[in-house]
């Protein structure tokens, strides 16, 4: 296949056809760009990952203590997880991913960050529905340790709380659904969420109502396709209420 375009994987999923491709664009020289499509929609691109990177930096920056047990909801191209692994305080990192194909890409190192994650003994993949795990407050978000509670939950799955990949995900972003997420955290634990676009005051307020403390952080990043900039949001909430 031509060097400037290569389809690395294609398979049907319950959510639509999933495509992983690698391509090059003249304006970026020999830089490989990895992209993921689900059906007709672009899910992620290696060109745009600053907000995902900052999800871990800002979320874990709000966590106190050592020996942290952290859960990442959504594997994607691995940016949130690898950014988290740069924090030496992490003892264990469980990455929960709904699509087994995405885990397979990392295990086979079809994507660049797979090697980093596979080489770190603190990191483990869990093939599961993050939202279903959250709704079951009797158990942990770590399928192998059902009694565990977590120091931080870093979530990067849906585009925004209202622009979701599956309509069933919508419930999670209500006060009821967020409260269930809070039950999986230790006291003073942190829930952090990546979202596309500008911060939404209503959602920051909702997080504050549920957890007790919440802030939103606008993350601006260069957009090489437009020559301008784009933005994402990282919401960070601390569990002060049981």
PDB file of C-alpha atoms in Angstrom:
ATOM      1  CA  UNK A   1       0.000   0.000   0.000  1.00  0.00           C
ATOM      2  CA  UNK A   2       1.168   3.548  -0.697  1.00  0.00           C
ATOM      3  CA  UNK A   3       3.403   4.967   2.026  1.00  0.00           C
ATOM      4  CA  UNK A   4       1.176   8.042   2.400  1.00  0.00           C
ATOM      5  CA  UNK A   5      -1.888   5.973   3.354  1.00  0.00           C
ATOM      6  CA  UNK A   6      -2.185   2.631   5.098  1.00  0.00           C
ATOM      7  CA  UNK A   7      -5.256   0.950   6.569  1.00  0.00           C
ATOM      8  CA  UNK A   8      -3.944  -0.815   9.666  1.00  0.00           C
ATOM      9  CA  UNK A   9      -7.167  -2.443  10.842  1.00  0.00           C
ATOM     10  CA  UNK A  10     -10.826  -2.587   9.877  1.00  0.00           C
ATOM     11  CA  UNK A  11     -13.526  -4.580  11.601  1.00  0.00           C
ATOM     12  CA  UNK A  12     -17.229  -4.394  12.449  1.00  0.00           C
ATOM     13  CA  UNK A  13     -18.254  -3.582  16.026  1.00  0.00           C
ATOM     14  CA  UNK A  14     -21.593  -3.225  17.857  1.00  0.00           C
ATOM     15  CA  UNK A  15     -21.212   0.547  17.386  1.00  0.00           C
ATOM     16  CA  UNK A  16     -20.372   0.484  13.661  1.00  0.00           C
ATOM     17  CA  UNK A  17     -17.375  -0.233  11.450  1.00  0.00           C
ATOM     18  CA  UNK A  18     -14.090   0.659  13.142  1.00  0.00           C
ATOM     19  CA  UNK A  19     -11.094   1.823  11.112  1.00  0.00           C
ATOM     20  CA  UNK A  20      -7.513   2.503  12.169  1.00  0.00           C
ATOM     21  CA  UNK A  21      -5.376   4.177   9.533  1.00  0.00           C
ATOM     22  CA  UNK A  22      -1.981   5.786   9.221  1.00  0.00           C
ATOM     23  CA  UNK A  23      -1.315   8.507   6.711  1.00  0.00           C
ATOM     24  CA  UNK A  24       0.989  11.359   5.871  1.00  0.00           C
ATOM     25  CA  UNK A  25       0.190  14.856   4.670  1.00  0.00           C
ATOM     26  CA  UNK A  26       2.613  16.978   2.608  1.00  0.00           C
ATOM     27  CA  UNK A  27       2.564  19.872   5.095  1.00  0.00           C
ATOM     28  CA  UNK A  28       3.742  17.550   7.905  1.00  0.00           C
ATOM     29  CA  UNK A  29       6.581  15.853   6.036  1.00  0.00           C
ATOM     30  CA  UNK A  30       7.469  12.365   7.310  1.00  0.00           C
ATOM     31  CA  UNK A  31       5.248  12.571  10.389  1.00  0.00           C
ATOM     32  CA  UNK A  32       2.864   9.622  10.640  1.00  0.00           C
ATOM     33  CA  UNK A  33      -0.702  10.603  11.550  1.00  0.00           C
ATOM     34  CA  UNK A  34      -2.861   7.941  13.187  1.00  0.00           C
ATOM     35  CA  UNK A  35      -6.621   8.288  12.879  1.00  0.00           C
ATOM     36  CA  UNK A  36      -9.618   6.319  14.116  1.00  0.00           C
ATOM     37  CA  UNK A  37     -13.054   6.346  12.497  1.00  0.00           C
ATOM     38  CA  UNK A  38     -16.233   4.744  13.805  1.00  0.00           C
ATOM     39  CA  UNK A  39     -18.844   4.570  11.091  1.00  0.00           C
ATOM     40  CA  UNK A  40     -18.866   8.001   9.443  1.00  0.00           C
ATOM     41  CA  UNK A  41     -17.380   9.811  12.424  1.00  0.00           C
ATOM     42  CA  UNK A  42     -13.778  10.626  13.286  1.00  0.00           C
ATOM     43  CA  UNK A  43     -13.137   9.551  16.870  1.00  0.00           C
ATOM     44  CA  UNK A  44      -9.544  10.657  17.313  1.00  0.00           C
ATOM     45  CA  UNK A  45      -6.367  11.742  15.594  1.00  0.00           C
ATOM     46  CA  UNK A  46      -2.769  11.844  16.751  1.00  0.00           C
ATOM     47  CA  UNK A  47      -2.672  15.433  15.477  1.00  0.00           C
ATOM     48  CA  UNK A  48      -4.962  16.518  18.316  1.00  0.00           C
ATOM     49  CA  UNK A  49      -4.129  15.156  21.747  1.00  0.00           C
ATOM     50  CA  UNK A  50      -3.261  18.114  23.983  1.00  0.00           C
ATOM     51  CA  UNK A  51      -6.583  18.033  25.833  1.00  0.00           C
ATOM     52  CA  UNK A  52      -6.279  14.272  26.438  1.00  0.00           C
ATOM     53  CA  UNK A  53      -2.717  14.771  27.693  1.00  0.00           C
ATOM     54  CA  UNK A  54      -3.870  17.557  30.012  1.00  0.00           C
ATOM     55  CA  UNK A  55      -6.714  15.405  31.324  1.00  0.00           C
ATOM     56  CA  UNK A  56      -4.132  13.358  33.219  1.00  0.00           C
ATOM     57  CA  UNK A  57      -1.928  16.295  34.194  1.00  0.00           C
ATOM     58  CA  UNK A  58      -4.779  18.376  35.603  1.00  0.00           C
ATOM     59  CA  UNK A  59      -6.700  15.449  37.073  1.00  0.00           C
ATOM     60  CA  UNK A  60      -3.742  13.859  38.831  1.00  0.00           C
ATOM     61  CA  UNK A  61      -2.441  17.282  39.823  1.00  0.00           C
ATOM     62  CA  UNK A  62      -5.491  17.553  42.086  1.00  0.00           C
ATOM     63  CA  UNK A  63      -4.842  14.183  43.771  1.00  0.00           C
ATOM     64  CA  UNK A  64      -2.945  14.012  47.056  1.00  0.00           C
ATOM     65  CA  UNK A  65      -0.813  11.159  48.319  1.00  0.00           C
ATOM     66  CA  UNK A  66       1.339   8.334  47.001  1.00  0.00           C
ATOM     67  CA  UNK A  67       0.704   4.802  45.773  1.00  0.00           C
ATOM     68  CA  UNK A  68      -2.249   5.943  43.663  1.00  0.00           C
ATOM     69  CA  UNK A  69      -4.790   3.576  42.140  1.00  0.00           C
ATOM     70  CA  UNK A  70      -6.102   5.212  38.967  1.00  0.00           C
ATOM     71  CA  UNK A  71      -8.704   4.251  36.368  1.00  0.00           C
ATOM     72  CA  UNK A  72      -8.794   5.630  32.825  1.00  0.00           C
ATOM     73  CA  UNK A  73     -12.116   5.293  31.037  1.00  0.00           C
ATOM     74  CA  UNK A  74     -11.452   5.031  27.295  1.00  0.00           C
ATOM     75  CA  UNK A  75      -8.174   3.957  25.705  1.00  0.00           C
ATOM     76  CA  UNK A  76      -8.281   5.808  22.393  1.00  0.00           C
ATOM     77  CA  UNK A  77      -4.755   6.246  21.042  1.00  0.00           C
ATOM     78  CA  UNK A  78      -3.339   6.019  24.561  1.00  0.00           C
ATOM     79  CA  UNK A  79      -2.493   9.661  25.262  1.00  0.00           C
ATOM     80  CA  UNK A  80      -4.422   9.955  28.535  1.00  0.00           C
ATOM     81  CA  UNK A  81      -2.981   6.719  29.899  1.00  0.00           C
ATOM     82  CA  UNK A  82       0.627   7.426  28.897  1.00  0.00           C
ATOM     83  CA  UNK A  83       0.398  10.941  30.314  1.00  0.00           C
ATOM     84  CA  UNK A  84      -0.836   9.428  33.584  1.00  0.00           C
ATOM     85  CA  UNK A  85       2.025   6.929  33.675  1.00  0.00           C
ATOM     86  CA  UNK A  86       4.471   9.829  33.771  1.00  0.00           C
ATOM     87  CA  UNK A  87       3.297  10.410  37.369  1.00  0.00           C
ATOM     88  CA  UNK A  88       5.629   8.372  39.562  1.00  0.00           C
ATOM     89  CA  UNK A  89       3.026   8.247  42.360  1.00  0.00           C
ATOM     90  CA  UNK A  90       0.851   5.830  40.406  1.00  0.00           C
ATOM     91  CA  UNK A  91       0.918   2.277  41.734  1.00  0.00           C
ATOM     92  CA  UNK A  92      -1.679   0.862  39.346  1.00  0.00           C
ATOM     93  CA  UNK A  93      -3.415   2.107  36.227  1.00  0.00           C
ATOM     94  CA  UNK A  94      -6.397   0.232  34.798  1.00  0.00           C
ATOM     95  CA  UNK A  95      -7.596   1.331  31.368  1.00  0.00           C
ATOM     96  CA  UNK A  96     -11.224   0.345  30.718  1.00  0.00           C
ATOM     97  CA  UNK A  97     -12.095   0.067  27.018  1.00  0.00           C
ATOM     98  CA  UNK A  98     -15.382  -1.078  25.455  1.00  0.00           C
ATOM     99  CA  UNK A  99     -13.985  -2.014  22.029  1.00  0.00           C
ATOM    100  CA  UNK A 100     -11.674  -5.015  22.153  1.00  0.00           C
ATOM    101  CA  UNK A 101     -10.166  -3.966  18.820  1.00  0.00           C
ATOM    102  CA  UNK A 102      -8.698  -0.843  20.427  1.00  0.00           C
ATOM    103  CA  UNK A 103      -7.032  -2.931  23.132  1.00  0.00           C
ATOM    104  CA  UNK A 104      -5.727  -5.264  20.426  1.00  0.00           C
ATOM    105  CA  UNK A 105      -4.106  -2.323  18.567  1.00  0.00           C
ATOM    106  CA  UNK A 106      -2.123  -1.449  21.681  1.00  0.00           C
ATOM    107  CA  UNK A 107      -1.234  -5.015  22.609  1.00  0.00           C
ATOM    108  CA  UNK A 108       0.077  -5.616  19.065  1.00  0.00           C
ATOM    109  CA  UNK A 109       1.663  -2.143  19.061  1.00  0.00           C
ATOM    110  CA  UNK A 110      -0.047  -1.037  15.865  1.00  0.00           C
ATOM    111  CA  UNK A 111      -0.231   2.421  17.465  1.00  0.00           C
ATOM    112  CA  UNK A 112       2.853   4.298  18.701  1.00  0.00           C
ATOM    113  CA  UNK A 113       2.016   4.422  22.425  1.00  0.00           C
ATOM    114  CA  UNK A 114       1.248   0.730  22.738  1.00  0.00           C
ATOM    115  CA  UNK A 115       4.885  -0.095  23.381  1.00  0.00           C
ATOM    116  CA  UNK A 116       5.101   2.379  26.276  1.00  0.00           C
ATOM    117  CA  UNK A 117       1.963   1.021  27.919  1.00  0.00           C
ATOM    118  CA  UNK A 118       2.903  -2.625  27.444  1.00  0.00           C
ATOM    119  CA  UNK A 119       6.331  -2.063  28.971  1.00  0.00           C
ATOM    120  CA  UNK A 120       4.967  -0.472  32.164  1.00  0.00           C
ATOM    121  CA  UNK A 121       4.057  -3.093  34.801  1.00  0.00           C
ATOM    122  CA  UNK A 122       1.706  -0.635  36.504  1.00  0.00           C
ATOM    123  CA  UNK A 123      -0.603  -0.569  33.473  1.00  0.00           C
ATOM    124  CA  UNK A 124      -3.343  -3.065  32.630  1.00  0.00           C
ATOM    125  CA  UNK A 125      -6.161  -3.125  30.058  1.00  0.00           C
ATOM    126  CA  UNK A 126      -9.721  -4.124  30.979  1.00  0.00           C
ATOM    127  CA  UNK A 127     -12.176  -4.999  28.209  1.00  0.00           C
ATOM    128  CA  UNK A 128     -15.453  -3.755  29.692  1.00  0.00           C
ATOM    129  CA  UNK A 129     -18.162  -1.105  29.448  1.00  0.00           C
ATOM    130  CA  UNK A 130     -16.975   1.717  31.706  1.00  0.00           C
ATOM    131  CA  UNK A 131     -20.503   3.082  32.153  1.00  0.00           C
ATOM    132  CA  UNK A 132     -21.921  -0.307  33.139  1.00  0.00           C
ATOM    133  CA  UNK A 133     -19.107  -0.758  35.654  1.00  0.00           C
ATOM    134  CA  UNK A 134     -19.831   2.678  37.125  1.00  0.00           C
ATOM    135  CA  UNK A 135     -23.510   1.922  37.550  1.00  0.00           C
ATOM    136  CA  UNK A 136     -22.713  -1.156  39.650  1.00  0.00           C
ATOM    137  CA  UNK A 137     -21.665   0.561  42.886  1.00  0.00           C
ATOM    138  CA  UNK A 138     -21.282  -2.785  44.668  1.00  0.00           C
ATOM    139  CA  UNK A 139     -18.086  -3.501  42.751  1.00  0.00           C
ATOM    140  CA  UNK A 140     -14.889  -1.765  41.698  1.00  0.00           C
ATOM    141  CA  UNK A 141     -14.070  -0.289  38.302  1.00  0.00           C
ATOM    142  CA  UNK A 142     -11.201  -2.790  38.314  1.00  0.00           C
ATOM    143  CA  UNK A 143     -12.773  -6.121  37.288  1.00  0.00           C
ATOM    144  CA  UNK A 144      -9.941  -8.067  38.941  1.00  0.00           C
ATOM    145  CA  UNK A 145     -10.233  -6.334  42.323  1.00  0.00           C
ATOM    146  CA  UNK A 146     -13.949  -5.911  43.093  1.00  0.00           C
ATOM    147  CA  UNK A 147     -13.454  -4.353  46.547  1.00  0.00           C
ATOM    148  CA  UNK A 148     -11.038  -1.617  45.464  1.00  0.00           C
ATOM    149  CA  UNK A 149     -11.833   2.096  45.550  1.00  0.00           C
ATOM    150  CA  UNK A 150      -9.800   4.510  43.451  1.00  0.00           C
ATOM    151  CA  UNK A 151      -7.821   7.691  43.981  1.00  0.00           C
ATOM    152  CA  UNK A 152      -8.741   9.065  40.561  1.00  0.00           C
ATOM    153  CA  UNK A 153     -10.997   8.386  37.597  1.00  0.00           C
ATOM    154  CA  UNK A 154      -9.943   9.979  34.297  1.00  0.00           C
ATOM    155  CA  UNK A 155     -12.678   9.752  31.657  1.00  0.00           C
ATOM    156  CA  UNK A 156     -12.197  10.270  27.920  1.00  0.00           C
ATOM    157  CA  UNK A 157     -14.919   8.483  25.961  1.00  0.00           C
ATOM    158  CA  UNK A 158     -17.698  10.761  24.695  1.00  0.00           C
ATOM    159  CA  UNK A 159     -17.201  14.002  22.786  1.00  0.00           C
ATOM    160  CA  UNK A 160     -19.103  16.013  25.413  1.00  0.00           C
ATOM    161  CA  UNK A 161     -21.689  15.265  28.121  1.00  0.00           C
ATOM    162  CA  UNK A 162     -24.410  15.890  25.520  1.00  0.00           C
ATOM    163  CA  UNK A 163     -22.648  14.572  22.379  1.00  0.00           C
ATOM    164  CA  UNK A 164     -22.253  10.903  23.260  1.00  0.00           C
ATOM    165  CA  UNK A 165     -21.181   7.848  21.287  1.00  0.00           C
ATOM    166  CA  UNK A 166     -24.132   5.802  22.544  1.00  0.00           C
ATOM    167  CA  UNK A 167     -27.389   7.287  23.807  1.00  0.00           C
ATOM    168  CA  UNK A 168     -27.276   5.001  26.841  1.00  0.00           C
ATOM    169  CA  UNK A 169     -24.179   6.932  27.974  1.00  0.00           C
ATOM    170  CA  UNK A 170     -26.291  10.057  28.561  1.00  0.00           C
ATOM    171  CA  UNK A 171     -27.453   8.880  31.984  1.00  0.00           C
ATOM    172  CA  UNK A 172     -23.897   8.899  33.309  1.00  0.00           C
ATOM    173  CA  UNK A 173     -23.717  12.699  33.021  1.00  0.00           C
ATOM    174  CA  UNK A 174     -26.793  13.268  35.199  1.00  0.00           C
ATOM    175  CA  UNK A 175     -26.391  13.910  38.917  1.00  0.00           C
ATOM    176  CA  UNK A 176     -27.503  10.333  39.570  1.00  0.00           C
ATOM    177  CA  UNK A 177     -24.917   8.846  37.226  1.00  0.00           C
ATOM    178  CA  UNK A 178     -22.104  11.077  38.475  1.00  0.00           C
ATOM    179  CA  UNK A 179     -22.971  10.199  42.063  1.00  0.00           C
ATOM    180  CA  UNK A 180     -22.505   6.527  41.185  1.00  0.00           C
ATOM    181  CA  UNK A 181     -19.066   7.353  39.807  1.00  0.00           C
ATOM    182  CA  UNK A 182     -18.270   9.102  43.070  1.00  0.00           C
ATOM    183  CA  UNK A 183     -18.990   5.930  45.020  1.00  0.00           C
ATOM    184  CA  UNK A 184     -16.047   4.291  43.257  1.00  0.00           C
ATOM    185  CA  UNK A 185     -13.662   6.942  44.620  1.00  0.00           C
ATOM    186  CA  UNK A 186     -11.874   7.128  47.929  1.00  0.00           C
ATOM    187  CA  UNK A 187     -12.584  10.140  50.132  1.00  0.00           C
ATOM    188  CA  UNK A 188     -10.925  13.188  48.521  1.00  0.00           C
ATOM    189  CA  UNK A 189     -10.594  11.206  45.314  1.00  0.00           C
ATOM    190  CA  UNK A 190     -10.741  13.024  41.985  1.00  0.00           C
ATOM    191  CA  UNK A 191     -12.974  12.607  38.967  1.00  0.00           C
ATOM    192  CA  UNK A 192     -11.701  14.315  35.795  1.00  0.00           C
ATOM    193  CA  UNK A 193     -13.372  14.454  32.394  1.00  0.00           C
ATOM    194  CA  UNK A 194     -12.218  15.492  28.933  1.00  0.00           C
ATOM    195  CA  UNK A 195     -14.770  17.277  26.743  1.00  0.00           C
ATOM    196  CA  UNK A 196     -14.572  18.859  23.312  1.00  0.00           C
ATOM    197  CA  UNK A 197     -15.039  22.619  23.038  1.00  0.00           C
ATOM    198  CA  UNK A 198     -15.586  25.367  25.583  1.00  0.00           C
ATOM    199  CA  UNK A 199     -16.318  24.763  29.291  1.00  0.00           C
ATOM    200  CA  UNK A 200     -20.015  24.582  30.151  1.00  0.00           C
ATOM    201  CA  UNK A 201     -20.938  26.309  33.404  1.00  0.00           C
ATOM    202  CA  UNK A 202     -23.988  24.121  33.955  1.00  0.00           C
ATOM    203  CA  UNK A 203     -21.848  21.001  33.966  1.00  0.00           C
ATOM    204  CA  UNK A 204     -19.217  22.455  36.287  1.00  0.00           C
ATOM    205  CA  UNK A 205     -22.050  23.354  38.662  1.00  0.00           C
ATOM    206  CA  UNK A 206     -23.481  19.850  38.380  1.00  0.00           C
ATOM    207  CA  UNK A 207     -20.140  18.324  39.281  1.00  0.00           C
ATOM    208  CA  UNK A 208     -19.870  20.644  42.252  1.00  0.00           C
ATOM    209  CA  UNK A 209     -23.330  19.631  43.444  1.00  0.00           C
ATOM    210  CA  UNK A 210     -22.412  15.950  43.270  1.00  0.00           C
ATOM    211  CA  UNK A 211     -18.805  15.877  44.451  1.00  0.00           C
ATOM    212  CA  UNK A 212     -18.523  19.026  46.562  1.00  0.00           C
ATOM    213  CA  UNK A 213     -15.772  20.782  44.592  1.00  0.00           C
ATOM    214  CA  UNK A 214     -15.323  21.261  40.840  1.00  0.00           C
ATOM    215  CA  UNK A 215     -13.393  23.401  38.374  1.00  0.00           C
ATOM    216  CA  UNK A 216     -13.237  23.598  34.598  1.00  0.00           C
ATOM    217  CA  UNK A 217     -10.020  24.181  32.658  1.00  0.00           C
ATOM    218  CA  UNK A 218      -9.990  25.407  29.071  1.00  0.00           C
ATOM    219  CA  UNK A 219      -7.206  23.775  27.049  1.00  0.00           C
ATOM    220  CA  UNK A 220      -6.194  25.628  23.877  1.00  0.00           C
ATOM    221  CA  UNK A 221      -4.092  23.877  21.253  1.00  0.00           C
ATOM    222  CA  UNK A 222      -2.811  24.554  17.764  1.00  0.00           C
ATOM    223  CA  UNK A 223      -4.915  23.248  14.879  1.00  0.00           C
ATOM    224  CA  UNK A 224      -2.507  22.531  12.006  1.00  0.00           C
ATOM    225  CA  UNK A 225      -5.373  21.922   9.581  1.00  0.00           C
ATOM    226  CA  UNK A 226      -6.801  25.422   9.948  1.00  0.00           C
ATOM    227  CA  UNK A 227      -3.634  27.246  10.921  1.00  0.00           C
ATOM    228  CA  UNK A 228      -5.475  28.556  13.973  1.00  0.00           C
ATOM    229  CA  UNK A 229      -6.341  27.062  17.340  1.00  0.00           C
ATOM    230  CA  UNK A 230      -9.024  24.890  18.874  1.00  0.00           C
ATOM    231  CA  UNK A 231      -9.965  24.147  22.445  1.00  0.00           C
ATOM    232  CA  UNK A 232     -11.108  21.407  24.740  1.00  0.00           C
ATOM    233  CA  UNK A 233     -12.118  21.314  28.389  1.00  0.00           C
ATOM    234  CA  UNK A 234     -10.932  19.323  31.361  1.00  0.00           C
ATOM    235  CA  UNK A 235     -13.375  19.205  34.277  1.00  0.00           C
ATOM    236  CA  UNK A 236     -11.866  18.286  37.641  1.00  0.00           C
ATOM    237  CA  UNK A 237     -14.037  17.379  40.652  1.00  0.00           C
ATOM    238  CA  UNK A 238     -12.969  16.323  44.156  1.00  0.00           C
ATOM    239  CA  UNK A 239     -15.082  13.999  46.303  1.00  0.00           C
ATOM    240  CA  UNK A 240     -15.924  15.896  49.473  1.00  0.00           C
ATOM    241  CA  UNK A 241     -19.376  14.375  49.883  1.00  0.00           C
ATOM    242  CA  UNK A 242     -20.245  10.734  50.503  1.00  0.00           C
TER     243      UNK A 242
END
